[in-house]
Short mmCIF file of C-alpha atoms in Angstrom, two decimals:
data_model
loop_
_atom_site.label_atom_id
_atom_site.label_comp_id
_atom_site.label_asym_id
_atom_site.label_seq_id
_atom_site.Cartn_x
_atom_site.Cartn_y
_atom_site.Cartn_z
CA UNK A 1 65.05 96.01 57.57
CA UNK A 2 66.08 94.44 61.02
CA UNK A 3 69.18 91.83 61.74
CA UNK A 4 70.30 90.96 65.13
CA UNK A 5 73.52 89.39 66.36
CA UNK A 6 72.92 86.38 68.83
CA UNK A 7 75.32 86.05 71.95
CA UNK A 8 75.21 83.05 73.63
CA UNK A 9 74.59 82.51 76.97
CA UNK A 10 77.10 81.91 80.04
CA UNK A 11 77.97 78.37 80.79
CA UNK A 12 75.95 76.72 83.20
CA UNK A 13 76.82 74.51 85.66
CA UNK A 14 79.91 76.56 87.98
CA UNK A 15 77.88 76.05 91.35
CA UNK A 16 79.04 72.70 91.76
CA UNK A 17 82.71 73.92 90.70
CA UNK A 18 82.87 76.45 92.98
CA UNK A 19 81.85 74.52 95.97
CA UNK A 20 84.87 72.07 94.63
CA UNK A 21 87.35 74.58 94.21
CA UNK A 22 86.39 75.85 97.86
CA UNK A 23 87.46 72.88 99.28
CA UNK A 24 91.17 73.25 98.66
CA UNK A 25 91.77 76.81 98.87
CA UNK A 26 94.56 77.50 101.11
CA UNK A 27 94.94 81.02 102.66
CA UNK A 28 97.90 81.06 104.70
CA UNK A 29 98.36 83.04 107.50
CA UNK A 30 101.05 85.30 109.12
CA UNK A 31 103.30 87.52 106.66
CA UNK A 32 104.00 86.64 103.01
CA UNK A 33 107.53 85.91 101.53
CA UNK A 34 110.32 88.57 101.71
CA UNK A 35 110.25 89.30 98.37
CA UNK A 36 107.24 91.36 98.71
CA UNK A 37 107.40 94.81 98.34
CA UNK A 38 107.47 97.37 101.08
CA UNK A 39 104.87 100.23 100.89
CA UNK A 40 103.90 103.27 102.92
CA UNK A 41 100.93 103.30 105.18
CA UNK A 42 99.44 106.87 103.95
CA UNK A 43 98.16 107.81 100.69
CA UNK A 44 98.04 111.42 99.52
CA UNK A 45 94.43 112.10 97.50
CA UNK A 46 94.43 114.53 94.94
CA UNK A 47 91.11 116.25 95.59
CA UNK A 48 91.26 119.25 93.06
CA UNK A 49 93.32 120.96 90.56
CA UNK A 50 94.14 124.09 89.16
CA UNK A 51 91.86 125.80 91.57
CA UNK A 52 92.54 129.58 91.26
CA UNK A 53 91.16 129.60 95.53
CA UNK A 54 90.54 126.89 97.90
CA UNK A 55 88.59 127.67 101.60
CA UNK A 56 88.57 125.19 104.52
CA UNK A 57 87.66 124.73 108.02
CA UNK A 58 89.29 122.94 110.86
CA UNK A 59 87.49 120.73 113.00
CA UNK A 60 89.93 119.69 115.97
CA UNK A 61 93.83 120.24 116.72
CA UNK A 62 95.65 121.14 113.41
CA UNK A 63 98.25 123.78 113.03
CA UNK A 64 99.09 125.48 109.18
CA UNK A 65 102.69 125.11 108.12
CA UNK A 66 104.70 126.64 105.28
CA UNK A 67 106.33 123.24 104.08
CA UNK A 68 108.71 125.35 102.04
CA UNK A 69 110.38 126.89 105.43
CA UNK A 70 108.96 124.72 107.62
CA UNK A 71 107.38 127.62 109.24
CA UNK A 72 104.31 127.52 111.26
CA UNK A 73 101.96 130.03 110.02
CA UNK A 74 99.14 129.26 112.72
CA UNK A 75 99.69 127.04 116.00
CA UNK A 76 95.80 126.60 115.74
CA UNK A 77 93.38 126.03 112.69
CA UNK A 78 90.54 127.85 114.19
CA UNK A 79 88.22 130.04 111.71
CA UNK A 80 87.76 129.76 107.73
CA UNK A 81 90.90 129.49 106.07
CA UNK A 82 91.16 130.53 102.08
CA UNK A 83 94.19 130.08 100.22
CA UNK A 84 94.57 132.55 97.02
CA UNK A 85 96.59 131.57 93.76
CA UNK A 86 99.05 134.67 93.23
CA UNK A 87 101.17 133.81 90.57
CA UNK A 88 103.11 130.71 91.63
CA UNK A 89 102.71 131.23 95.48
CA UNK A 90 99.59 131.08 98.18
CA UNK A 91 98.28 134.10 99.58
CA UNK A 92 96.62 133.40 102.80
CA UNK A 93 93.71 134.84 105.09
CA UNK A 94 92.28 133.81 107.97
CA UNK A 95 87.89 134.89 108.77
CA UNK A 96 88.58 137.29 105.46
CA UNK A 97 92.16 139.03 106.49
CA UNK A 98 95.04 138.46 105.46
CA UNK A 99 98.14 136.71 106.75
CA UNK A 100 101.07 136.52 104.70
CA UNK A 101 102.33 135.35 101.17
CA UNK A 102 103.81 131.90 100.66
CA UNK A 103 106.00 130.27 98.40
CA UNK A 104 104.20 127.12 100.06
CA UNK A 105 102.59 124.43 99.45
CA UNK A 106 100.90 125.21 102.61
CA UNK A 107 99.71 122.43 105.20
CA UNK A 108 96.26 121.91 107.40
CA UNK A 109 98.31 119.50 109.66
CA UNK A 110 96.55 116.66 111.78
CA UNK A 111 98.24 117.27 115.45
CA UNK A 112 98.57 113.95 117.04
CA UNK A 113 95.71 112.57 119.22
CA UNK A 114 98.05 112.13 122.16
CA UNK A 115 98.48 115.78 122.45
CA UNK A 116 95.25 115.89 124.00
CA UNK A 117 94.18 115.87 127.61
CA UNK A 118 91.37 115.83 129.94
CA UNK A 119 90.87 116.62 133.62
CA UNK A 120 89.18 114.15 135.47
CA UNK A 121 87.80 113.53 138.71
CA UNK A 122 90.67 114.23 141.39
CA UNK A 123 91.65 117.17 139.38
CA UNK A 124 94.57 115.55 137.73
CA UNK A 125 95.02 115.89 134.40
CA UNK A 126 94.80 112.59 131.94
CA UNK A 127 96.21 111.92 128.22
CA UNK A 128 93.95 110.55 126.09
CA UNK A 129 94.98 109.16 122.57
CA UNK A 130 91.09 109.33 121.94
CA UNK A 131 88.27 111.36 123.23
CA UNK A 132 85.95 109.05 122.58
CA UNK A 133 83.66 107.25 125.12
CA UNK A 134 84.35 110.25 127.62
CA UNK A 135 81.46 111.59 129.87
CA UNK A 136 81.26 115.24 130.53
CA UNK A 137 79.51 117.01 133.18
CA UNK A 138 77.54 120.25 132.49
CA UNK A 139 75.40 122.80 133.74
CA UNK A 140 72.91 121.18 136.49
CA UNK A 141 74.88 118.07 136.21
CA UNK A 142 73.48 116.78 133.19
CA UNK A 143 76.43 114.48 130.85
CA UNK A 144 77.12 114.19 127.46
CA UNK A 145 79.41 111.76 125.48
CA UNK A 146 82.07 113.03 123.56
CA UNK A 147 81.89 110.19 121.05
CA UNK A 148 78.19 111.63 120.06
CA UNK A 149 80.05 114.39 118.37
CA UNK A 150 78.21 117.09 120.16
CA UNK A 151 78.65 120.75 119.30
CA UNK A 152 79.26 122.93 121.95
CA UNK A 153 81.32 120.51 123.92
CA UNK A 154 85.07 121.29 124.51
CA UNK A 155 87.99 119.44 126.34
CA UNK A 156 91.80 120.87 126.50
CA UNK A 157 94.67 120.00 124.63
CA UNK A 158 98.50 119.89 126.07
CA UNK A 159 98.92 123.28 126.43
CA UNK A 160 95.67 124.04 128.68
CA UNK A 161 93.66 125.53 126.00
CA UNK A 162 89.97 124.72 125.15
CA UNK A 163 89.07 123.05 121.94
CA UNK A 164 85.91 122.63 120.39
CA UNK A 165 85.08 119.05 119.79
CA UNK A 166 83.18 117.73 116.60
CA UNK A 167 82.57 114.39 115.11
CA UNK A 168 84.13 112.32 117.55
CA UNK A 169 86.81 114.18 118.75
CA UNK A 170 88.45 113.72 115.86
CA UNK A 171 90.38 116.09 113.22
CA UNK A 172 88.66 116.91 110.45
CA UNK A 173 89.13 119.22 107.60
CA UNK A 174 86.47 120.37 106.01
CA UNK A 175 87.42 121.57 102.16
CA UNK A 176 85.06 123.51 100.06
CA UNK A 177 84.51 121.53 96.85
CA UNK A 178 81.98 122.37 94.33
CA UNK A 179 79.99 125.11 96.35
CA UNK A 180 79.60 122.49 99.49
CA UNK A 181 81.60 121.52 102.27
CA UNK A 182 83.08 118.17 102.16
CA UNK A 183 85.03 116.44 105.05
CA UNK A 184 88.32 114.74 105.16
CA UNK A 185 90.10 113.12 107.85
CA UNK A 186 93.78 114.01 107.73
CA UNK A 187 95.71 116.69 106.27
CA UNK A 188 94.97 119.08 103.82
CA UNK A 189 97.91 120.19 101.46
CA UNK A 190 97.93 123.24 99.28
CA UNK A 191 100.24 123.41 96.41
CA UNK A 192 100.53 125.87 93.78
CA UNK A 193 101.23 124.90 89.94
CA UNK A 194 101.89 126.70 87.18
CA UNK A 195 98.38 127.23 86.65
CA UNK A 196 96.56 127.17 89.70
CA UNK A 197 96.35 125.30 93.16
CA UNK A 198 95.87 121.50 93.89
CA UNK A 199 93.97 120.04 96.71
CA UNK A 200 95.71 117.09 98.64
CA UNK A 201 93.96 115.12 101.11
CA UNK A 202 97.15 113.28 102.84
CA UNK A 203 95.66 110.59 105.44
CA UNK A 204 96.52 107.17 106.39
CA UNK A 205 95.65 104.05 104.06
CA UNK A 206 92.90 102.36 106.31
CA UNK A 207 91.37 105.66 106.64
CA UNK A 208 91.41 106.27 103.24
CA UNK A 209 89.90 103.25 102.79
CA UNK A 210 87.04 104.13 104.97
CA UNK A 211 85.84 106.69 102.36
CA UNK A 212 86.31 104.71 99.46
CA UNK A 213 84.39 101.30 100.22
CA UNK A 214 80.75 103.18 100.62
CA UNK A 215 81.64 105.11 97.08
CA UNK A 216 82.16 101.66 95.48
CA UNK A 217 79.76 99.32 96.89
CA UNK A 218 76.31 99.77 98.09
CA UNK A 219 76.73 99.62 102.16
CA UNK A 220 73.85 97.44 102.27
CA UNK A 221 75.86 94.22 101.14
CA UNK A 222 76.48 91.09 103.37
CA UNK A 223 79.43 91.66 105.11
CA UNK A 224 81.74 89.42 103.82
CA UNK A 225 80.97 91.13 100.48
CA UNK A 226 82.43 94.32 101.57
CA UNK A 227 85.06 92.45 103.57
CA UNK A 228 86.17 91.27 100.05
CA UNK A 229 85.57 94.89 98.68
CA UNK A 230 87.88 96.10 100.85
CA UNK A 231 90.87 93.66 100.56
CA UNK A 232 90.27 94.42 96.50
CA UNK A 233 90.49 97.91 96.97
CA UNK A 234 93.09 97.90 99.81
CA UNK A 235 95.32 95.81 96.78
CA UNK A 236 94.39 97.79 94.07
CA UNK A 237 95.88 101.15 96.02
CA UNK A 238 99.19 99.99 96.67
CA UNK A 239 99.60 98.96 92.93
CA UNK A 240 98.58 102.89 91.93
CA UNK A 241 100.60 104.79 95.13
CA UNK A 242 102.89 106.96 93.29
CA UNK A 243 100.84 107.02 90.03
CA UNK A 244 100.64 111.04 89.86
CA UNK A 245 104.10 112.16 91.61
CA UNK A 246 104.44 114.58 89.43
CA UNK A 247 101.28 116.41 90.77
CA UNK A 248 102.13 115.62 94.45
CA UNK A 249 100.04 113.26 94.95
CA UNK A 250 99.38 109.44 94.78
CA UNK A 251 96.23 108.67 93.27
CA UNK A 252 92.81 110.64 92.12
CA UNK A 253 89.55 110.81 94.49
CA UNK A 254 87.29 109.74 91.47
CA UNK A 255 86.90 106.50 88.93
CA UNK A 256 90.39 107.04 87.46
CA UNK A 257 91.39 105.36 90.38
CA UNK A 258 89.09 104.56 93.16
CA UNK A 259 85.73 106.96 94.49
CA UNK A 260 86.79 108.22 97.88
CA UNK A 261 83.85 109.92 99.50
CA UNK A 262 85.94 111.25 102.60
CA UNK A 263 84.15 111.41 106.37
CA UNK A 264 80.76 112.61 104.74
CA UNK A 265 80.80 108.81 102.95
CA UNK A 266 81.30 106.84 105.90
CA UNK A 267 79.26 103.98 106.92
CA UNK A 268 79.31 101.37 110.05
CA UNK A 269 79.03 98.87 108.20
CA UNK A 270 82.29 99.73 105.77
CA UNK A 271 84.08 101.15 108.43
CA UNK A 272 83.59 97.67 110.01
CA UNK A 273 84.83 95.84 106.89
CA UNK A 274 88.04 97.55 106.29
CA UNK A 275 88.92 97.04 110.28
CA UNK A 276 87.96 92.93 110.01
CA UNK A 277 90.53 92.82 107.05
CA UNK A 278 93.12 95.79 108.34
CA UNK A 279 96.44 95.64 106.63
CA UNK A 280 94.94 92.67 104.22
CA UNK A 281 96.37 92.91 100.41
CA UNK A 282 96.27 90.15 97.55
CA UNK A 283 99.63 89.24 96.30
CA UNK A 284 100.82 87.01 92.78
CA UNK A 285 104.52 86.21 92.76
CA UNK A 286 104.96 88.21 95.97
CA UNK A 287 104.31 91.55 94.75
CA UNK A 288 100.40 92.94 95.57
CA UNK A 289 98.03 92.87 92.67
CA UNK A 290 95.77 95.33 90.30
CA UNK A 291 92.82 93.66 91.71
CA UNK A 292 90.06 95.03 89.41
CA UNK A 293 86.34 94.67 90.10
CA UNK A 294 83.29 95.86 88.66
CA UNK A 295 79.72 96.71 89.53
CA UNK A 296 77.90 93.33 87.77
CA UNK A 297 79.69 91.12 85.66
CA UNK A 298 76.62 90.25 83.62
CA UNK A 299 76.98 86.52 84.15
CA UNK A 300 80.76 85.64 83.24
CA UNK A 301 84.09 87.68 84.16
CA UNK A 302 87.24 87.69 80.94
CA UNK A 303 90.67 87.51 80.99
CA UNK A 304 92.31 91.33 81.05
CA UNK A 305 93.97 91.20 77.14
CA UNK A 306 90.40 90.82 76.10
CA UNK A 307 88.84 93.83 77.95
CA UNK A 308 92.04 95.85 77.93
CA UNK A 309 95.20 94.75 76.35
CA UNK A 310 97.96 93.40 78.94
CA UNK A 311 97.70 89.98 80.13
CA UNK A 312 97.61 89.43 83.66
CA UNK A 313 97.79 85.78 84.84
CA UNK A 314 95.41 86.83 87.96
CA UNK A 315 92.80 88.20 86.17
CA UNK A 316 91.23 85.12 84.10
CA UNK A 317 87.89 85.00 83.21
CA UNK A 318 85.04 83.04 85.26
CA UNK A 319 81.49 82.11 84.84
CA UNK A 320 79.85 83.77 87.27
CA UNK A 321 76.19 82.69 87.87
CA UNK A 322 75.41 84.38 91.09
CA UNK A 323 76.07 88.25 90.03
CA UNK A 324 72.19 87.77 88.48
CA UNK A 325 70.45 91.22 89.99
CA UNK A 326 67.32 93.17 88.87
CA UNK A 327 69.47 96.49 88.53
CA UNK A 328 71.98 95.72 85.50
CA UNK A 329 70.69 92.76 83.65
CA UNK A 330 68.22 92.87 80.48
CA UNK A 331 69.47 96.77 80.10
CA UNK A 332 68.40 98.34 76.95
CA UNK A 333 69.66 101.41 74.82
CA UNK A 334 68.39 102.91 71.38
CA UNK A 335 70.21 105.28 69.77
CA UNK A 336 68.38 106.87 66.11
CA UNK A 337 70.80 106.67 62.56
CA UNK A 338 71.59 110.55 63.56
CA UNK A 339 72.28 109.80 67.36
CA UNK A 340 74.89 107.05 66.31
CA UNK A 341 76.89 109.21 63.59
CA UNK A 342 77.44 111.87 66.60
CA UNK A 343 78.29 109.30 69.44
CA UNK A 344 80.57 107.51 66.92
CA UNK A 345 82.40 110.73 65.44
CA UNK A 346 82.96 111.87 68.55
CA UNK A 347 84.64 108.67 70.83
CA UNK A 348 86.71 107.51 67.33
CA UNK A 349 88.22 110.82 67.98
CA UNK A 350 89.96 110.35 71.04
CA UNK A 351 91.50 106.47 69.76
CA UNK A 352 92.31 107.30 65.96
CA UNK A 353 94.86 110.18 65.09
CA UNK A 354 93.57 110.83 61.51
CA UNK A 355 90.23 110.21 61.86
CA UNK A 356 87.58 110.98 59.01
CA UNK A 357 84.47 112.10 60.74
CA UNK A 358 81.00 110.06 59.02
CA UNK A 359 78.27 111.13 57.78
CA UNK A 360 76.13 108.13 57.74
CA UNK A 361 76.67 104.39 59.07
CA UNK A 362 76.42 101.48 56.86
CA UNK A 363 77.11 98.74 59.03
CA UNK A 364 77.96 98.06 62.67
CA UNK A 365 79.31 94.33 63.37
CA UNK A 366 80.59 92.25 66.01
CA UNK A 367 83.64 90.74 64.43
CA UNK A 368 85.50 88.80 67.34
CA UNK A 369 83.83 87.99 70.84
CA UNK A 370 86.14 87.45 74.06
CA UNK A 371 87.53 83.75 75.30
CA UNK A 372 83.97 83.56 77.07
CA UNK A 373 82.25 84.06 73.81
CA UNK A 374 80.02 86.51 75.56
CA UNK A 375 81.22 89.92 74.73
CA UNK A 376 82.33 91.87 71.74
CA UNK A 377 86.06 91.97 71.48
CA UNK A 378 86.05 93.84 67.84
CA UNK A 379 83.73 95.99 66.62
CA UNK A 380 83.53 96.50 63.08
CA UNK A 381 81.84 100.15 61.81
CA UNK A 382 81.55 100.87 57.90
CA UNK A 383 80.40 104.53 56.90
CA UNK A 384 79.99 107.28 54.59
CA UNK A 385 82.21 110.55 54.83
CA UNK A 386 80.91 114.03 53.92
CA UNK A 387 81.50 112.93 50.14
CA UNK A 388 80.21 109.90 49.96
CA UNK A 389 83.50 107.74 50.11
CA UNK A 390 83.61 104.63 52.41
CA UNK A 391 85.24 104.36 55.71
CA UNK A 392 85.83 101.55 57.61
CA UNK A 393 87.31 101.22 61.16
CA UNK A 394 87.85 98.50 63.79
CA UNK A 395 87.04 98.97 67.49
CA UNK A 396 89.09 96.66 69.63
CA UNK A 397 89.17 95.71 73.12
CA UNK A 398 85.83 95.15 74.69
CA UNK A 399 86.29 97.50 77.09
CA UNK A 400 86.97 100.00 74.16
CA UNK A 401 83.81 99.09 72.10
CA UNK A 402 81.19 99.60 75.33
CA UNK A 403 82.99 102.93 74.88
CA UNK A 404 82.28 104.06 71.76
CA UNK A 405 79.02 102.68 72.00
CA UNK A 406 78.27 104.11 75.58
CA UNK A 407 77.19 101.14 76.73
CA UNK A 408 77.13 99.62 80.48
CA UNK A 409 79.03 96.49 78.80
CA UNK A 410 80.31 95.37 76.18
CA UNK A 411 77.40 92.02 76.56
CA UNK A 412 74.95 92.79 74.26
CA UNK A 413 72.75 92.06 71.46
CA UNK A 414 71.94 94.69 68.59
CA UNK A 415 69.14 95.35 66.84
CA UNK A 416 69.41 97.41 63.34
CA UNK A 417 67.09 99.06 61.29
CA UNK A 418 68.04 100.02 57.89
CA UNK A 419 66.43 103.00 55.19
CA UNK A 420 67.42 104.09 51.62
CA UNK A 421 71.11 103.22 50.43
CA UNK A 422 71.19 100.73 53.41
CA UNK A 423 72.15 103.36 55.89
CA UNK A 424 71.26 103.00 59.44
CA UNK A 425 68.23 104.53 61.16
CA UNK A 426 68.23 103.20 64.09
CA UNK A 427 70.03 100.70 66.31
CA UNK A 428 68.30 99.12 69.62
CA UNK A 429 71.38 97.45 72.05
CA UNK A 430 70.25 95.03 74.79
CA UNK A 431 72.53 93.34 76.67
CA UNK A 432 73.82 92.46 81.00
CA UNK A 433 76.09 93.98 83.22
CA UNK A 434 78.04 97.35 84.69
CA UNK A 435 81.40 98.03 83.80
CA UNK A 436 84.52 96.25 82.11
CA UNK A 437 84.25 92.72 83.57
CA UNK A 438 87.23 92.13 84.85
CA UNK A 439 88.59 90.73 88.40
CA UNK A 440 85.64 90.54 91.17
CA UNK A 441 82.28 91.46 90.20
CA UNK A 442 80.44 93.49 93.20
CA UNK A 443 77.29 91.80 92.48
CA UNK A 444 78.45 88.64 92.58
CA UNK A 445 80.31 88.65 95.53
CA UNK A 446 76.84 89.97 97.27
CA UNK A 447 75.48 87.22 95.83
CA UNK A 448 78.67 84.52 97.24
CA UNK A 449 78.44 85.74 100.13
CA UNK A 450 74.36 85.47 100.71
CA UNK A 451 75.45 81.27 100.21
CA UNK A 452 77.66 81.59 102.95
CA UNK A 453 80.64 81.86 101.50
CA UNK A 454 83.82 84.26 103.07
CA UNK A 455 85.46 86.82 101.73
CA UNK A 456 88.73 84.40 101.31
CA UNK A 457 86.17 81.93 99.39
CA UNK A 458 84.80 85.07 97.10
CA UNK A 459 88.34 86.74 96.30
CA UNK A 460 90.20 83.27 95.49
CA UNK A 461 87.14 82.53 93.02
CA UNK A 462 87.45 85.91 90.91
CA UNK A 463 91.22 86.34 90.81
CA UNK A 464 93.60 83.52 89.98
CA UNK A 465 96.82 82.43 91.49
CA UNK A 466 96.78 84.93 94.36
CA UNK A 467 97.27 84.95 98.14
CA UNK A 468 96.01 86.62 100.63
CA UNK A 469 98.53 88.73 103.43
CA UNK A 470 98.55 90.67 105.71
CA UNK A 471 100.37 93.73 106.61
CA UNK A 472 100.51 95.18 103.28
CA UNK A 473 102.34 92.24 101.98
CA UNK A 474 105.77 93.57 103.57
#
């Protein structure tokens, strides 16, 4: 047997409205009102926990510090560095030996541009706050720039001594992660827990920011795409600074918060969007907003209490007719009677305390759809327990039901094929979109912005009742 559930489709006809609504947006300029909060302009990056050893490199002018005494373990960062969980402090070694137990957490610190100088023609020496765009002369005369990045090439720092330069002339720390080496601007921080060592990448925001745009939209975009991109993510940072405190640091480098890809990540072209918007937040009532965004909306956006459960007055739902794309629409997903039963036992078990696992599935039903009648608020699953007794649970919000149904949204159709005793034996699910619909769809701003539209134009159409500052919003 085969039933289906029909979903309509997404209102037509929001073209003409947006080019209306356009045409009275006001973006002011300057700061915003003094009520605004005040935030820092760094961001500390948990990059790892409970690591029983982390190694790292040094690329540039860093010195290691003990922040516990404040004492400097190593004026210079040259050679591999590996710090060793022993028991609640950090043993040390530099190239292999070793240099001294810490109570720690123990610091890769970024020495100040400024501390660098170069000798130039007359013989006089000249502080730069940036090597790059420098000429040097070599053997037989030949000239290199610095800002190439050139190994091999070396310029002094305050003190007279020779530095290797790499990647610009600027400081970077490379961290092994996973087997590889992966590079961060910044500091590194080394703290020990009660089970391990954690990985802090400490840097400023904009920096931060130019590892994270390329990990959350495809670098290809039209500009003012990732111009909008970047004011979202800048705004949806300063909500989460402070969100792990306990742990020492801010926010995670992976989708729990934002994906931060570090210096290996970096692209022109996002590099370029994150300067063009610098500083840039969204605000509602003065204070910067959660502004949420998503890979492809699937053809409409929803207000938050329908994907999650607060209700946030800037994040309403919107038709969205331009987020159309090859890549996440008419998506498809079959799971067999057996394949269902295992997916369902085991996400039920992380929402539902007492939870009787199933044996079989009966029924799966859409029950209540979101305010754009598009996607399935409450899902309703009936099934059979190891001894044949009925259970019966309800799946609610949407963003909770593409979960247990590992789905890419929670927009979709179902197809469901029944055998003896009416149990399912198969389930087909076919539906649009990536991710939880909410706030700015990625897609869809790509597709704004290939009309012409700014970045102001995209953000004021996908969040409501917000204005755009700059500065932070301080």
């Amino acid at each position: 047997m085969t039933s289906g559930v029909v979903i309509k489709h997404c209102r037509p006809g929001l073209l003409v409205g947006m080019a209306i609504l356009l045409l009275v947006v006001f973006w002011p300029g300057g700061t915003a009102r003094g009520d605004v909060q005040v935030v820092p302009h760094t961001v500390r990056v948990g990059l790892a926990q409970n690591m029983p050893q982390v190694s790292f490199v040094l690329q540039g002018d860093y010195k290691l510090v003990n922040i516990h005494t404040g004492q400097v373990i190593a004026g210079d960062g040259e050679g591999r560095w590996t710090v060793e969980y022993a028991g609640g402090l950090c043993r040390v070694l530099r190239n292999g030996e070793h240099v001294g137990l810490y109570n720690g957490p123990i610091k890769a610190e970024s020495l100040d541009a400024a501390t660098r100088a170069v000798l130039s023609g007359d013989g006089t020496l000249i502080y730069k706050d940036s090597l790059a765009g420098l000429v040097v002369q070599g053997y037989g005369a030949s000239a290199a720039n610095l800002y190439d990045g050139k190994a091999g090439l070396y310029a002094l720092d305050a003190s007279g001594q020779a530095k290797q330069l790499s990647r610009g002339g600027l400081n970077i720390a490379a961290v092994e992660k996973g087997g590889q080496l992966k590079h961060y601007r910044g500091n590194i921080e080394i703290r020990p827990s009660e089970s391990g060592l954690t990985v802090i990448n400490e840097l400023p925001i904009e920096q931060y920011l130019y590892g994270v745009l390329p990990g959350e939209m495809p670098v290809s975009f039209p500009a003012e795409a990732l111009k909008a991109q970047a004011v979202a993510a800048r705004s949806y940072l300063i909500t989460q600074l402070g969100s792990y405190t306990s742990y020492g640091f801010d926010v995670l480098d992976n989708q729990s918060n934002q994906v931060y890809l570090g210096y290996d990540g970096e692209n022109p072209a996002t590099n370029l969007a994150v300067d063009a918007t610098s500083g840039m937040v969204l605000v509602h009532r003065g204070r910067p907003v959660a502004a949420f965004f998503h890979a492809s909306s699937g053809g409409c956006t929803e207000n938050s209490e329908d994907v999650w459960f607060d209700s946030l007055s800037y994040i309403r739902g919107q038709d969205d007719p331009l987020d159309y794309n090859i890549k996440h629409y008419d998506w498809s997903l079959s799971y067999s009677g057996d394949e269902l039963v295992a997916l369902v036992n085991r996400q039920l078990k992380k929402y539902i305390n007492e939870f009787t696992e199933l044996s079989a599935i009966t029924d799966l039903r859409a029950v209540e759809y979101t305010a754009s009648g598009q996607r399935v608020k409450k899902l309703l699953i009936e099934g059979l327990d190891a001894g044949g007794g009925l259970q019966v649970y309800t799946v609610a919000n949407a963003d909770r039901v593409r979960s247990v149904l590992g789905l890419n949204s929670a927009l979709f159709t179902m197809q469901k094929e029944t055998g003896a005793g009416d149990i399912i034996s198969r389930v087909t699910f076919t539906g649009n979109g990536l991710g939880h619909g909410l706030g700015m769809s990625q897609y869809g701003a790509a597709g704004w912005a290939s009309q012409g539209y700014s970045f102001q134009d995209i953000l004021q159409y996908y969040y409501t009742n917000v204005k755009l500052v700059e500065n932070y919003g301080a």
